[in-house]
mmCIF file of C-alpha atoms in Angstrom:
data_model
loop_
_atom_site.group_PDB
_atom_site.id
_atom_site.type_symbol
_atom_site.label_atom_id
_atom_site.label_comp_id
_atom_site.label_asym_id
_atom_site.label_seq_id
_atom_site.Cartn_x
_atom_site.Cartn_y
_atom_site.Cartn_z
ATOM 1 C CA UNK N 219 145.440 98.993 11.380
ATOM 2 C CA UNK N 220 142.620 96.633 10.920
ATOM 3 C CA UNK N 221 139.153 98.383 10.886
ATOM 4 C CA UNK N 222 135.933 97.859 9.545
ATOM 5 C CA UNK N 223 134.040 99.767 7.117
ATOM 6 C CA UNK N 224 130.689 101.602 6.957
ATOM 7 C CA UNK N 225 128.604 103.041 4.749
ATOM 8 C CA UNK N 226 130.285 106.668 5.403
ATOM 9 C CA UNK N 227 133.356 106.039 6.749
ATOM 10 C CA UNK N 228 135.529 103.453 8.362
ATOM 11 C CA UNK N 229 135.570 102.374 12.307
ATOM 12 C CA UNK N 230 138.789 100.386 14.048
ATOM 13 C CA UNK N 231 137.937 97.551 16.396
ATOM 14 C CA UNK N 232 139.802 98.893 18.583
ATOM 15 C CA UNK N 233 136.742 101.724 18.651
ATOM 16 C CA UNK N 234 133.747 99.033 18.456
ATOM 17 C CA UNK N 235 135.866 97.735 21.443
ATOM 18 C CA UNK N 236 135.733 100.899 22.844
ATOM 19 C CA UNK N 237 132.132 101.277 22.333
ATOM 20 C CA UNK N 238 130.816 98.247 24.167
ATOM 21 C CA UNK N 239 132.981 98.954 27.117
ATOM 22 C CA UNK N 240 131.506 102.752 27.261
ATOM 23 C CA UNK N 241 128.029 101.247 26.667
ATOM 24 C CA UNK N 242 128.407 98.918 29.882
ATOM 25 C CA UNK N 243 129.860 101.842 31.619
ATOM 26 C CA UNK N 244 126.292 104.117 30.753
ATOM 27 C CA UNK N 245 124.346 101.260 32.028
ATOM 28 C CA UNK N 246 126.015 100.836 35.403
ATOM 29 C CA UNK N 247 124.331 103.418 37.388
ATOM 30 C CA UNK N 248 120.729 103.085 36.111
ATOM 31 C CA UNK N 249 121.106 99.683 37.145
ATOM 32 C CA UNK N 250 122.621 100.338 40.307
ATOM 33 C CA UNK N 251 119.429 102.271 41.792
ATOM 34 C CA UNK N 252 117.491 99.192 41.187
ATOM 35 C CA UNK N 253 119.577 97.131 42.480
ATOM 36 C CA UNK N 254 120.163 98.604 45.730
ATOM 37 C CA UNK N 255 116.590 98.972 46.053
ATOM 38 C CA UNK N 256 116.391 94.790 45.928
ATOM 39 C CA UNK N 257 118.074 95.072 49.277
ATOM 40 C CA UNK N 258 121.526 93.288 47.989
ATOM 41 C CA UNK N 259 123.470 96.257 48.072
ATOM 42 C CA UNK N 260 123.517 99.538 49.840
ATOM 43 C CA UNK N 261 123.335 102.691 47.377
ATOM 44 C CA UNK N 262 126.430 104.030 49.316
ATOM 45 C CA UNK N 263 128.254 100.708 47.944
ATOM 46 C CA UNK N 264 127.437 100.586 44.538
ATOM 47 C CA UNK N 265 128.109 104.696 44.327
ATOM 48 C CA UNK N 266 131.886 103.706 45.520
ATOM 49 C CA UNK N 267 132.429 100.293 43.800
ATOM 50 C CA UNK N 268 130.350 100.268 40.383
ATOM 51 C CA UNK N 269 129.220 104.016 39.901
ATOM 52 C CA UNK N 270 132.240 105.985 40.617
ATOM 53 C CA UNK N 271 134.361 103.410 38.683
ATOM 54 C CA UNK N 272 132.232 103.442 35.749
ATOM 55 C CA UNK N 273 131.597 107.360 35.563
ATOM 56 C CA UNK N 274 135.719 107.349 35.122
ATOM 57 C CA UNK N 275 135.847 104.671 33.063
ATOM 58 C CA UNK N 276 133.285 106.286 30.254
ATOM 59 C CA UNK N 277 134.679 109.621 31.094
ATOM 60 C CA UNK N 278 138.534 108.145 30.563
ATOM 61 C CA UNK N 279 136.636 106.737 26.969
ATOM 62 C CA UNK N 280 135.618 109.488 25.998
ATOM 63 C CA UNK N 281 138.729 111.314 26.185
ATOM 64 C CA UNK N 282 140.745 108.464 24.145
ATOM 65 C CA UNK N 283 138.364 108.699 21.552
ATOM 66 C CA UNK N 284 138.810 112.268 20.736
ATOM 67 C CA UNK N 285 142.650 111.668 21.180
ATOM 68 C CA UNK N 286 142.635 108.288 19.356
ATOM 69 C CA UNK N 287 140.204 109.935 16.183
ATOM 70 C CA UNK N 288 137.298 107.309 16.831
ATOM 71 C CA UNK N 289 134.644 109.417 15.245
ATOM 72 C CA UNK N 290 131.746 107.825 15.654
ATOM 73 C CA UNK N 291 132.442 107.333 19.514
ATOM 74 C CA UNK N 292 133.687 110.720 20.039
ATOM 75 C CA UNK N 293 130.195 111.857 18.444
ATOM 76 C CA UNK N 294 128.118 109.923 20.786
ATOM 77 C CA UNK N 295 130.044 110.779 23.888
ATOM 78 C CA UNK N 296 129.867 114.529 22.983
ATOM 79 C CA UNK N 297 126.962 114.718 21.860
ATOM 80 C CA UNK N 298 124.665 112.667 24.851
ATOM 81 C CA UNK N 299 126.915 115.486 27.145
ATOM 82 C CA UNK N 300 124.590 117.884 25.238
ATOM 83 C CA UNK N 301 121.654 116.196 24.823
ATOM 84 C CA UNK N 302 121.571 114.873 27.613
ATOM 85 C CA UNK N 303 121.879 117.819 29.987
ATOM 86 C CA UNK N 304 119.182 119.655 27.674
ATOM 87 C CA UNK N 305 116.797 116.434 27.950
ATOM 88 C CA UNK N 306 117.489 116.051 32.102
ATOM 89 C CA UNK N 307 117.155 120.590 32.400
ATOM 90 C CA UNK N 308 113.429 119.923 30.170
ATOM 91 C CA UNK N 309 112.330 116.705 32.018
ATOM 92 C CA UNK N 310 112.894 118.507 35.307
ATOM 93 C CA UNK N 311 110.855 120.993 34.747
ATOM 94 C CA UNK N 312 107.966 119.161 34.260
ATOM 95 C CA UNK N 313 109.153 117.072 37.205
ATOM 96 C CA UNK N 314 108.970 119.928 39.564
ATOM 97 C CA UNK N 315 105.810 121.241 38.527
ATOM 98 C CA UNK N 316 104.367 117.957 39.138
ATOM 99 C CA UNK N 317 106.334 117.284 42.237
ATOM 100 C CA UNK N 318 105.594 121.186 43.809
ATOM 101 C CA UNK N 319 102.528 122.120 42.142
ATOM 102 C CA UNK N 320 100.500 119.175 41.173
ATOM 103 C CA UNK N 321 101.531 117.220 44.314
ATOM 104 C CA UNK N 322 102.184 114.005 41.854
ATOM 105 C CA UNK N 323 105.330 112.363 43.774
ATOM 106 C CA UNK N 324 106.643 111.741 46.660
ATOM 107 C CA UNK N 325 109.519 113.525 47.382
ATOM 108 C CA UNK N 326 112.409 114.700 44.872
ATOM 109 C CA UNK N 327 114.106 112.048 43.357
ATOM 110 C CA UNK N 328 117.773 113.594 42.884
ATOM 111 C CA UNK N 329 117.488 114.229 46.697
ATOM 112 C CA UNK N 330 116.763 110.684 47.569
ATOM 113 C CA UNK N 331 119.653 109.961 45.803
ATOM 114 C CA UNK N 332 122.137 111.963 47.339
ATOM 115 C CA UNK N 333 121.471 110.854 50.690
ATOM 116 C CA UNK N 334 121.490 107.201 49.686
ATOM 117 C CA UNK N 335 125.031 107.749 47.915
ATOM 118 C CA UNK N 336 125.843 109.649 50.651
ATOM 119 C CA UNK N 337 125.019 107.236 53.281
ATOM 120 C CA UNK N 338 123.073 110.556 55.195
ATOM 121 C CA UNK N 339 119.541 108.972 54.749
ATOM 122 C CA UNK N 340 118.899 109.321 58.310
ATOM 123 C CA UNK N 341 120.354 113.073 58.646
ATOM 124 C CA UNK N 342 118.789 113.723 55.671
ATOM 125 C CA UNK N 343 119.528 116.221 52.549
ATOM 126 C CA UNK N 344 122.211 118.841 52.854
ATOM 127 C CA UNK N 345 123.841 120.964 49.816
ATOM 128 C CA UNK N 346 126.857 118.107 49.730
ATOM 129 C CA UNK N 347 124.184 115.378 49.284
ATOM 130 C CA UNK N 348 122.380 117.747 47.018
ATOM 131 C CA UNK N 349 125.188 117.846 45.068
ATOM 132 C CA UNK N 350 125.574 114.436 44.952
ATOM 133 C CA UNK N 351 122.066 113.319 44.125
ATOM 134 C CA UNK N 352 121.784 115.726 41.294
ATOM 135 C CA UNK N 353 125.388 115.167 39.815
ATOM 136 C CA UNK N 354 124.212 111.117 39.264
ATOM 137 C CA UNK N 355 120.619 112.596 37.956
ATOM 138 C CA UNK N 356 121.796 114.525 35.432
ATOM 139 C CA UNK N 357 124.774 111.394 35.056
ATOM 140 C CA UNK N 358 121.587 108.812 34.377
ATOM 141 C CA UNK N 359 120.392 110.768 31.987
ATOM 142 C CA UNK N 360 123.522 111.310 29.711
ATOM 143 C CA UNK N 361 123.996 107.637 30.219
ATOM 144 C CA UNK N 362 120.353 107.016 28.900
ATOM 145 C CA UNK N 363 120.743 108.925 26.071
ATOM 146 C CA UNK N 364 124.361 107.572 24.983
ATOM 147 C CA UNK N 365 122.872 104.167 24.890
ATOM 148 C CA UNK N 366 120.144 105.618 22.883
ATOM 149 C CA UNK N 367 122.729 106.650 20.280
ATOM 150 C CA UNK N 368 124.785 103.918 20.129
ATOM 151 C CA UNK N 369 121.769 101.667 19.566
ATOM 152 C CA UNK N 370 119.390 103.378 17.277
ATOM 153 C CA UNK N 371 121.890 106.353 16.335
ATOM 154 C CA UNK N 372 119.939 108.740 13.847
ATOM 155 C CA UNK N 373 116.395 108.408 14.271
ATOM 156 C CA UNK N 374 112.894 110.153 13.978
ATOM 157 C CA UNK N 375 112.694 112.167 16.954
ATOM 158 C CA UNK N 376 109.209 109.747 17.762
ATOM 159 C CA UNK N 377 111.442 106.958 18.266
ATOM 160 C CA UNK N 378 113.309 108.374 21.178
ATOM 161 C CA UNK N 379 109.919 108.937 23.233
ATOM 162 C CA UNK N 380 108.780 105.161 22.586
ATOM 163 C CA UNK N 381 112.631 104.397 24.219
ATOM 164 C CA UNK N 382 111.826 106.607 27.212
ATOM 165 C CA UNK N 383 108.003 105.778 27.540
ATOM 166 C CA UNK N 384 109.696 102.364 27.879
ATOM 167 C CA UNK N 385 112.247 103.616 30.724
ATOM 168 C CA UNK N 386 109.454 105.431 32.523
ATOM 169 C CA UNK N 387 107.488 101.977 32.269
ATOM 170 C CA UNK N 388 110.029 99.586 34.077
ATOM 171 C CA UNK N 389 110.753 102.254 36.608
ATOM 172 C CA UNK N 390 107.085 102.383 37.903
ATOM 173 C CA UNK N 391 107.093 98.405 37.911
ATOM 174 C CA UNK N 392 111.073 98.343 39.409
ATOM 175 C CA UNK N 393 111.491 97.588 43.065
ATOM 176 C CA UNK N 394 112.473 101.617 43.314
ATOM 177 C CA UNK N 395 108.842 102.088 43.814
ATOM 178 C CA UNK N 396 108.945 100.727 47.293
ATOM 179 C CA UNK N 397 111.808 102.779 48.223
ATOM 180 C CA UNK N 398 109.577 105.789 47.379
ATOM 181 C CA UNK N 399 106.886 104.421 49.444
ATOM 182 C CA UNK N 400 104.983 105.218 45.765
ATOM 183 C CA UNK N 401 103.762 101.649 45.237
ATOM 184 C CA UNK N 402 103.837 100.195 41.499
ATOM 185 C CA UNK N 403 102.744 102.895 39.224
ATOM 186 C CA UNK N 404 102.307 104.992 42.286
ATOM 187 C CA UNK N 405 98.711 103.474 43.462
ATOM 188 C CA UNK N 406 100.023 103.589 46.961
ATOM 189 C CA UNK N 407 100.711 107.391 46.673
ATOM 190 C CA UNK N 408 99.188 109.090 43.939
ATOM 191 C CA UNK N 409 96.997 106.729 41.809
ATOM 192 C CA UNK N 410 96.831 109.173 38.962
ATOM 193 C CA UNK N 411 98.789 112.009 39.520
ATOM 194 C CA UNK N 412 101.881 109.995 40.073
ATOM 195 C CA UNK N 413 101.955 107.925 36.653
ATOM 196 C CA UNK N 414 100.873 111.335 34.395
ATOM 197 C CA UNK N 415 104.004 113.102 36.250
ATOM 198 C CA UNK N 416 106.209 110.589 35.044
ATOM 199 C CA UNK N 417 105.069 109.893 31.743
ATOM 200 C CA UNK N 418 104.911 114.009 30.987
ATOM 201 C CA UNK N 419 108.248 114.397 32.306
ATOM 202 C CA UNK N 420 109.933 111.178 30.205
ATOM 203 C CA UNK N 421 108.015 112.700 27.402
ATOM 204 C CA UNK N 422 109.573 115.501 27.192
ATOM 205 C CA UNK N 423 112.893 114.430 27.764
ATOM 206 C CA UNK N 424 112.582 112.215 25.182
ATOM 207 C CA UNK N 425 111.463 115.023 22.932
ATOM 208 C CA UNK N 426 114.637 116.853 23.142
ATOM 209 C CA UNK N 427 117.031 114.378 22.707
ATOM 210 C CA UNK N 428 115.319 112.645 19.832
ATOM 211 C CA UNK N 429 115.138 116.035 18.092
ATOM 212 C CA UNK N 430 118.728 116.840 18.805
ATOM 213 C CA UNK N 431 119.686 113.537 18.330
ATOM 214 C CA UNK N 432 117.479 113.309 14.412
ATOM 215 C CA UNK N 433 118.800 116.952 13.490
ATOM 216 C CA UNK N 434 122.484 116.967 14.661
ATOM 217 C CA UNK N 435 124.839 116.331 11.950
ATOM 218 C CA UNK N 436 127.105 114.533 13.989
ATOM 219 C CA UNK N 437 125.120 111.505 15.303
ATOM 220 C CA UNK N 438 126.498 108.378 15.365
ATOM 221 C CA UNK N 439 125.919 105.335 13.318
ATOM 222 C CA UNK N 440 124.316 102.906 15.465
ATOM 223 C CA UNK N 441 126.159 99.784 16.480
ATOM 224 C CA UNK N 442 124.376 97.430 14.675
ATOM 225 C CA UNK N 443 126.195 98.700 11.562
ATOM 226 C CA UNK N 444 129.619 97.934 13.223
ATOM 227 C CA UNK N 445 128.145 94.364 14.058
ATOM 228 C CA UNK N 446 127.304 93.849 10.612
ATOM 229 C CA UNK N 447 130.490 94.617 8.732
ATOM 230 C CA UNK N 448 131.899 92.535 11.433
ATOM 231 C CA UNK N 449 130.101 89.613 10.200
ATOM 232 C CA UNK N 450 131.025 90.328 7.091
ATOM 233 C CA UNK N 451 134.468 90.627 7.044
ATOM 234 C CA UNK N 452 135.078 87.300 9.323
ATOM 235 C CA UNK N 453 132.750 85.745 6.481
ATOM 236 C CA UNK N 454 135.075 87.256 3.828
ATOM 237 C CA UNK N 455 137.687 86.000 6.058
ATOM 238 C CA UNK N 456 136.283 82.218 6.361
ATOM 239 C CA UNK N 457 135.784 82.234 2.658
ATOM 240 C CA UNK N 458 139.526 83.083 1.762
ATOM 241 C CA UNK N 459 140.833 80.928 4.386
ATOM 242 C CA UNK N 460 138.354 77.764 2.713
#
């Protein structure tokens, strides 16, 4: 088998392969909330053609990975599961508290969600939309932090709230705003109460998933080192062949 070599151990293509397909997969449903709030698409759609599809798709990764002994890419799948989940259980808590107590958004995200998967906006929230709208919460925020891992891998834990502070940043300016009826930065809503609530609650997920992600011994080498021997091997390769 042909594979490439880092500084630790040694990665197939067929994995780095595997990694930028799993990467584009993470991405789709962050990008699909924006998108249907642009008016091209209904949520409902892009839940059944791009969300659905690429939950499998990652999920159907992960699994060959572990079969297939891609280390690195079993690492990063396994370990965002676990991060992730901790980060999304953390951020949530501050979320609430802002959201029930300090009266700093709008309504409950994973809620809006489910009925927009759902296609029940107008009958509004039930325990199957619920479901729904919380299962693709907690899904954005594995997805988050796998593409965390694969691009910076091990990190100080400081880097990963710069990443989310940047997340939290291009939501507030996204066109999801005016599907909350929140305004940019929430100055329709909650000038000052909305933006903190945010920002604490990114914060903190951040803050757990950098730390697990800078003390767990199995976090992945970041891409970048697979591009690299890439390089140089097809410059090896170029050389030989001149």
């Amino acid at each position: 088998m042909v594979v490439m070599t880092t500084k630790s151990y040694t990665v197939s293509y067929a994995e780095f392969v595997g990694t930028l397909i799993a990467l584009a997969a993470a991405s789709v449903s962050p990008l699909a909330f924006t998108v249907a709030a642009t008016g091209y698409m209904s949520m409902h759609t892009l839940g059944l053609v791009a969300i659905a599809p690429a939950v499998f798709i990652w999920l159907a990764i992960a699994v060959i990975s572990r079969l297939s002994g891609w280390r690195n890419l079993a690492s990063a799948t396994r370990l965002s599961i676990f991060a992730g989940v901790a980060s999304v259980v953390a951020m949530e808590v501050v979320r609430m508290f802002g959201f029930r107590v300090f009266h700093g958004m709008p309504g409950s995200l994973p809620m809006l969600l489910g009925v927009l998967l759902t296609n029940h906006f107008m009958e509004g929230p039930n325990w199957w939309t619920d479901l729904v709208g919380w299962a693709d919460h907690f899904w954005n925020g594995i997805g988050f932090v796998f593409i965390y891992f694969i691009v910076f891998g091990r990190q100080r834990w400081w880097v990963a709230i710069l990443y989310v502070l940047g997340i939290a940043t291009i939501f507030m300016l996204s066109p999801v705003m005016n599907i909350l009826g929140a305004g940019i930065f929430g100055q329709d809503f909650a000038p000052v109460k909305f933006p903190l609530t945010v920002y604490a609650a990114h914060l903190v997920y951040g803050i757990v998933f950098g730390y697990i992600g800078q003390r767990s011994a199995s976090t992945p080498v970041n891409i970048f080192h697979h591009i690299a021997v890439l390089i140089r091997r097809f410059n090896g390769i170029a050389k030989v062949s001149s």
